[in-house]
Coordinates of C-alpha atoms in Angstrom, one line a residue:
M222 CA 86.8 79.9 61.8
E223 CA 88.9 76.7 60.6
G224 CA 92.2 76.5 60.4
Y225 CA 92.7 79.5 62.2
W226 CA 96.5 79.8 63.2
C227 CA 97.3 79.2 59.7
F228 CA 94.7 82.0 58.6
L229 CA 96.8 84.4 61.3
A230 CA 100.5 82.8 59.9
L231 CA 99.4 84.1 56.2
L232 CA 97.8 87.3 57.4
A233 CA 101.1 88.5 59.3
S234 CA 103.2 87.0 56.2
A235 CA 100.9 89.2 54.0
L236 CA 101.4 92.4 56.1
L237 CA 105.1 91.8 56.5
L238 CA 105.5 91.1 52.4
G239 CA 103.5 94.4 51.9
F240 CA 105.2 96.4 54.1
C241 CA 108.5 95.4 53.2
S242 CA 107.7 95.9 49.5
V243 CA 107.1 99.5 50.5
V244 CA 109.9 99.9 52.2
F245 CA 111.9 98.3 49.5
A246 CA 110.2 100.7 47.1
L247 CA 111.3 103.8 49.1
V248 CA 114.7 102.7 49.8
W249 CA 115.2 102.2 45.8
V250 CA 114.5 105.5 44.8
L251 CA 115.6 107.3 47.7
H252 CA 119.1 104.9 47.4
Y253 CA 120.0 103.8 44.1
R254 CA 117.6 106.3 42.0
E255 CA 117.2 110.1 42.4
G256 CA 115.0 110.3 45.1
L257 CA 111.0 112.5 45.2
A258 CA 110.3 116.0 43.7
W259 CA 107.5 117.1 41.4
N260 CA 109.5 118.9 38.8
G261 CA 109.3 117.2 36.0
D262 CA 112.7 115.3 36.0
A263 CA 113.3 111.8 36.9
A264 CA 112.9 112.2 40.7
E265 CA 109.1 113.2 39.7
F266 CA 109.3 108.9 37.7
N267 CA 110.0 107.6 41.2
W268 CA 106.7 108.2 42.7
H269 CA 105.3 106.0 40.1
P270 CA 106.6 102.6 41.6
V271 CA 106.2 104.4 45.2
L272 CA 102.8 104.9 44.5
I273 CA 102.0 101.7 42.7
I274 CA 103.4 99.6 45.0
T275 CA 101.9 101.4 48.3
G276 CA 98.6 102.2 46.8
F277 CA 98.1 99.3 43.9
V278 CA 99.3 96.3 45.5
F279 CA 99.4 96.9 49.0
V280 CA 96.3 98.5 50.0
Q281 CA 94.5 96.9 47.5
G282 CA 96.0 93.4 48.3
I283 CA 94.6 94.2 52.2
A284 CA 91.0 95.4 50.5
I285 CA 90.5 92.0 49.1
I286 CA 91.1 90.1 52.1
V287 CA 89.5 92.8 54.7
Y288 CA 85.9 90.7 54.7
R289 CA 88.2 87.4 56.0
L290 CA 89.2 88.6 59.0
P291 CA 87.5 86.4 61.7
W292 CA 87.5 89.5 64.4
T293 CA 85.3 91.9 62.0
W294 CA 82.4 89.1 61.7
K295 CA 80.4 90.7 64.6
C296 CA 80.9 93.7 62.6
S297 CA 77.7 95.1 60.5
K298 CA 78.3 94.4 56.7
F299 CA 77.8 98.1 55.9
L300 CA 80.7 98.5 57.6
M301 CA 83.0 96.1 56.1
K302 CA 81.6 97.6 52.7
L303 CA 82.3 100.8 53.5
I304 CA 86.0 99.9 54.7
H305 CA 86.6 97.5 51.4
A306 CA 85.4 100.7 49.2
G307 CA 87.3 103.0 51.2
L308 CA 90.8 101.1 50.6
N309 CA 90.2 100.6 47.1
T310 CA 89.0 104.6 47.0
I311 CA 92.6 105.3 48.5
A312 CA 94.6 102.8 45.6
L313 CA 92.4 104.4 43.2
V314 CA 93.8 107.3 44.0
L315 CA 97.2 106.8 44.4
A316 CA 97.2 104.6 41.3
I317 CA 96.0 107.7 39.2
I318 CA 98.9 109.9 41.1
A319 CA 100.9 107.4 39.9
L320 CA 100.3 107.6 36.1
V321 CA 100.0 111.4 35.8
A322 CA 103.5 111.4 37.5
V323 CA 104.9 109.1 34.5
W324 CA 102.5 111.2 31.9
D325 CA 104.2 114.6 33.0
F326 CA 107.8 112.9 33.7
H327 CA 107.6 111.6 29.6
N328 CA 106.1 114.9 28.3
A329 CA 108.5 117.3 30.1
Q330 CA 111.4 115.1 28.7
K331 CA 109.5 114.3 25.7
I332 CA 109.4 110.6 25.5
P333 CA 106.2 109.1 24.2
N334 CA 103.7 107.9 26.2
M335 CA 101.9 104.5 25.8
Y336 CA 104.3 102.7 23.8
S337 CA 105.1 99.9 25.6
L338 CA 103.5 96.6 26.9
H339 CA 103.8 97.4 30.5
S340 CA 101.8 100.8 29.8
W341 CA 99.1 99.1 28.0
I342 CA 98.4 96.7 30.2
G343 CA 99.2 98.9 33.5
L344 CA 96.2 101.6 32.0
T345 CA 93.5 98.9 31.0
A346 CA 94.1 97.6 34.7
V347 CA 93.6 100.5 36.0
I348 CA 90.3 101.5 33.9
C349 CA 89.0 98.2 34.8
Y350 CA 89.6 99.0 38.6
A351 CA 87.8 101.9 38.2
L352 CA 84.8 100.6 36.9
Q353 CA 85.1 97.4 39.2
L354 CA 84.8 100.0 41.8
V355 CA 82.1 102.3 40.5
L356 CA 80.1 98.7 40.2
G357 CA 80.9 97.4 43.2
V358 CA 79.6 101.2 45.2
A359 CA 76.1 101.1 42.7
V360 CA 75.0 97.4 42.9
F361 CA 76.5 96.5 47.1
L362 CA 77.0 99.4 48.9
L363 CA 74.1 101.8 47.8
P364 CA 70.5 100.2 48.9
F365 CA 68.9 100.7 45.5
A366 CA 70.1 97.5 43.7
P367 CA 67.7 94.3 44.4
G368 CA 68.7 91.3 45.8
S369 CA 68.9 89.1 42.8
L370 CA 70.6 91.6 41.3
R371 CA 73.5 91.0 43.6
A372 CA 73.1 87.4 43.7
T373 CA 74.0 87.6 40.0
V374 CA 77.1 90.0 39.9
M375 CA 78.6 88.7 43.4
P376 CA 80.5 86.2 41.5
I377 CA 81.6 88.3 38.6
H378 CA 82.5 91.0 41.1
A379 CA 84.8 88.5 43.2
Y380 CA 86.5 87.0 40.1
F381 CA 87.2 90.6 38.2
G382 CA 88.4 91.7 41.6
L383 CA 91.1 89.1 42.0
L384 CA 91.8 89.0 38.0
I385 CA 92.6 92.7 38.3
F386 CA 94.4 92.6 41.5
G387 CA 97.1 89.2 39.5
T388 CA 97.6 91.7 36.5
V389 CA 98.0 94.3 38.7
I390 CA 101.0 92.3 40.3
A391 CA 102.5 91.3 36.6
T392 CA 102.2 94.4 35.2
A393 CA 104.3 95.9 38.1
L394 CA 106.8 93.2 38.0
M395 CA 106.9 94.6 34.1
G396 CA 107.8 97.8 35.0
I397 CA 110.4 97.2 37.7
T398 CA 111.9 95.2 35.0
E399 CA 111.7 98.0 32.4
K400 CA 113.1 100.1 34.3
L401 CA 116.1 98.5 35.4
I402 CA 117.0 97.5 31.7
F403 CA 116.6 101.2 30.8
A404 CA 118.6 103.1 33.8
L405 CA 121.0 100.9 34.6
Q406 CA 123.8 101.4 31.9
K407 CA 127.2 101.2 33.6
P408 CA 127.3 98.6 35.1
K409 CA 124.4 97.5 32.8
Y410 CA 120.9 94.9 34.6
K411 CA 122.8 91.6 33.1
D412 CA 125.7 92.6 35.1
S413 CA 123.9 91.9 38.4
P414 CA 124.9 95.4 40.2
P415 CA 123.8 95.9 43.8
E416 CA 120.4 97.8 42.4
A417 CA 119.4 95.2 39.9
I418 CA 119.9 92.2 43.2
F419 CA 118.3 94.9 45.4
V420 CA 114.9 95.2 42.8
N421 CA 114.9 91.8 41.9
V422 CA 114.0 91.0 45.7
L423 CA 111.5 93.5 45.5
G424 CA 109.7 92.1 42.8
V425 CA 110.1 88.8 44.7
L426 CA 108.4 90.3 47.4
I427 CA 105.5 91.8 45.1
L428 CA 105.2 87.9 43.6
V429 CA 104.9 86.6 47.4
F430 CA 102.9 88.8 48.4
G431 CA 100.4 88.8 45.8
A432 CA 100.4 84.7 45.8
V433 CA 99.2 85.1 49.8
V434 CA 96.2 87.6 48.8
L435 CA 95.3 85.2 46.6
W436 CA 95.4 82.4 48.6
M437 CA 93.6 83.4 51.3
A438 CA 90.9 85.6 49.2
T439 CA 90.3 81.7 47.8
R440 CA 89.9 79.7 50.7
H441 CA 86.3 78.9 51.3
N442 CA 86.6 77.7 54.8
W443 CA 87.8 81.6 55.5
K444 CA 85.1 83.3 53.9
R445 CA 82.8 85.7 56.5
P446 CA 79.8 83.8 57.0
Q447 CA 76.9 84.3 55.4
E448 CA 74.2 86.8 56.2
P449 CA 70.8 87.2 55.3
D450 CA 70.3 89.8 52.7
V451 CA 68.9 93.6 53.9
K452 CA 65.2 92.1 52.5
I453 CA 63.7 89.1 53.2
S454 CA 60.7 88.0 51.5
H455 CA 57.4 85.8 52.7
R456 CA 55.6 83.8 51.2
N457 CA 52.1 86.6 52.4
G458 CA 53.9 88.5 49.8
G459 CA 55.0 91.5 52.1
M460 CA 58.7 92.1 52.5
L461 CA 60.4 92.7 56.2
D462 CA 63.8 94.4 57.3
G463 CA 65.9 91.3 58.0
N464 CA 66.7 92.9 61.6
K465 CA 64.8 92.6 65.1
E466 CA 61.3 93.7 64.1
G467 CA 61.5 90.9 60.7
S468 CA 62.4 88.3 62.8
T469 CA 59.9 89.0 66.0
M470 CA 57.0 88.3 63.6
T471 CA 58.3 85.7 62.2
D472 CA 58.7 84.2 65.6
C473 CA 54.8 85.5 66.4
S474 CA 53.9 83.7 63.3
N475 CA 55.5 80.3 64.1
A476 CA 53.9 80.5 67.9
E477 CA 50.4 81.4 66.5
K478 CA 51.4 78.7 64.2
S479 CA 52.2 76.5 67.8
D480 CA 49.2 77.3 69.2
V481 CA 46.7 76.3 66.7
E482 CA 48.5 73.3 66.2
F483 CA 48.2 72.5 70.4
N484 CA 44.5 73.8 70.7
S485 CA 43.5 71.2 67.8
E486 CA 45.5 68.2 69.5
A487 CA 43.9 69.1 72.6
A488 CA 40.2 69.1 70.7
R489 CA 40.8 65.8 69.4
K490 CA 41.7 64.7 72.5
R491 CA 38.5 65.5 74.3
N492 CA 36.2 64.2 71.7
L493 CA 37.6 60.9 71.7
K494 CA 37.3 60.9 75.6
L495 CA 33.3 62.0 74.8
D496 CA 33.3 58.9 72.5
E497 CA 34.4 56.4 75.3
A498 CA 32.0 57.9 78.0
G499 CA 29.2 57.8 75.7
Q500 CA 30.4 54.3 74.3
R501 CA 30.1 53.1 78.6
S502 CA 27.2 54.5 79.3
T503 CA 25.1 52.8 76.4
M504 CA 26.9 49.3 77.5

């Protein structure tokens, strides 16, 4: 891998930033807010930022760059697909629980749902993320999709994955800002109390984490090396699995071709010798 040490430095930075973001979210709700519970009050709402930052930000970010880890390139592509899909599934489940927590809190406190821009974009991101996951499993994980369809869908899948991740980062920043504006009254958010400064730092951590993940995911020289697809088409119209059997048959075909060429060359040399012998006898 080109720039291996730079990659390791960025990977360590991403892990540290993501972990610190989760820790900051827990400290925020446990120290500055009402803690965590599932009873319809503010403590239930606090599950929302914790689960969103843990799953929809941190776990999703790791799922994006898991293909870039060079020590996993020796693993089978199918195994890495399972890990990628598993991490995204965990992120989706945590995001759905976070939505249930905030809706349950709003309903218990008679607060309207889906009235803010944060809620609009957030719900849209969760729906698109679920569709992205289902599409990815159907096309890339299950063995039914043809190679041509996978090749067509792959750039679209990668683009929307990064777009959704960037949208989640922006939505999380809107959400924590909105929460501070509503929750901080005496002193207010504009007066920069300790909680406001602490959560602002949390927002910076989330933003930098997203930037590092997006940078790592868009470097072409850190991309997993291309592998042959599950099936390889041949000129005779048959299909072979991209395994040792197909490789052996290809090698045998090449060997047969070489033997034919060698025999043809030997026959040509024999004919030349016979012609020379015939010419000497006539002279």
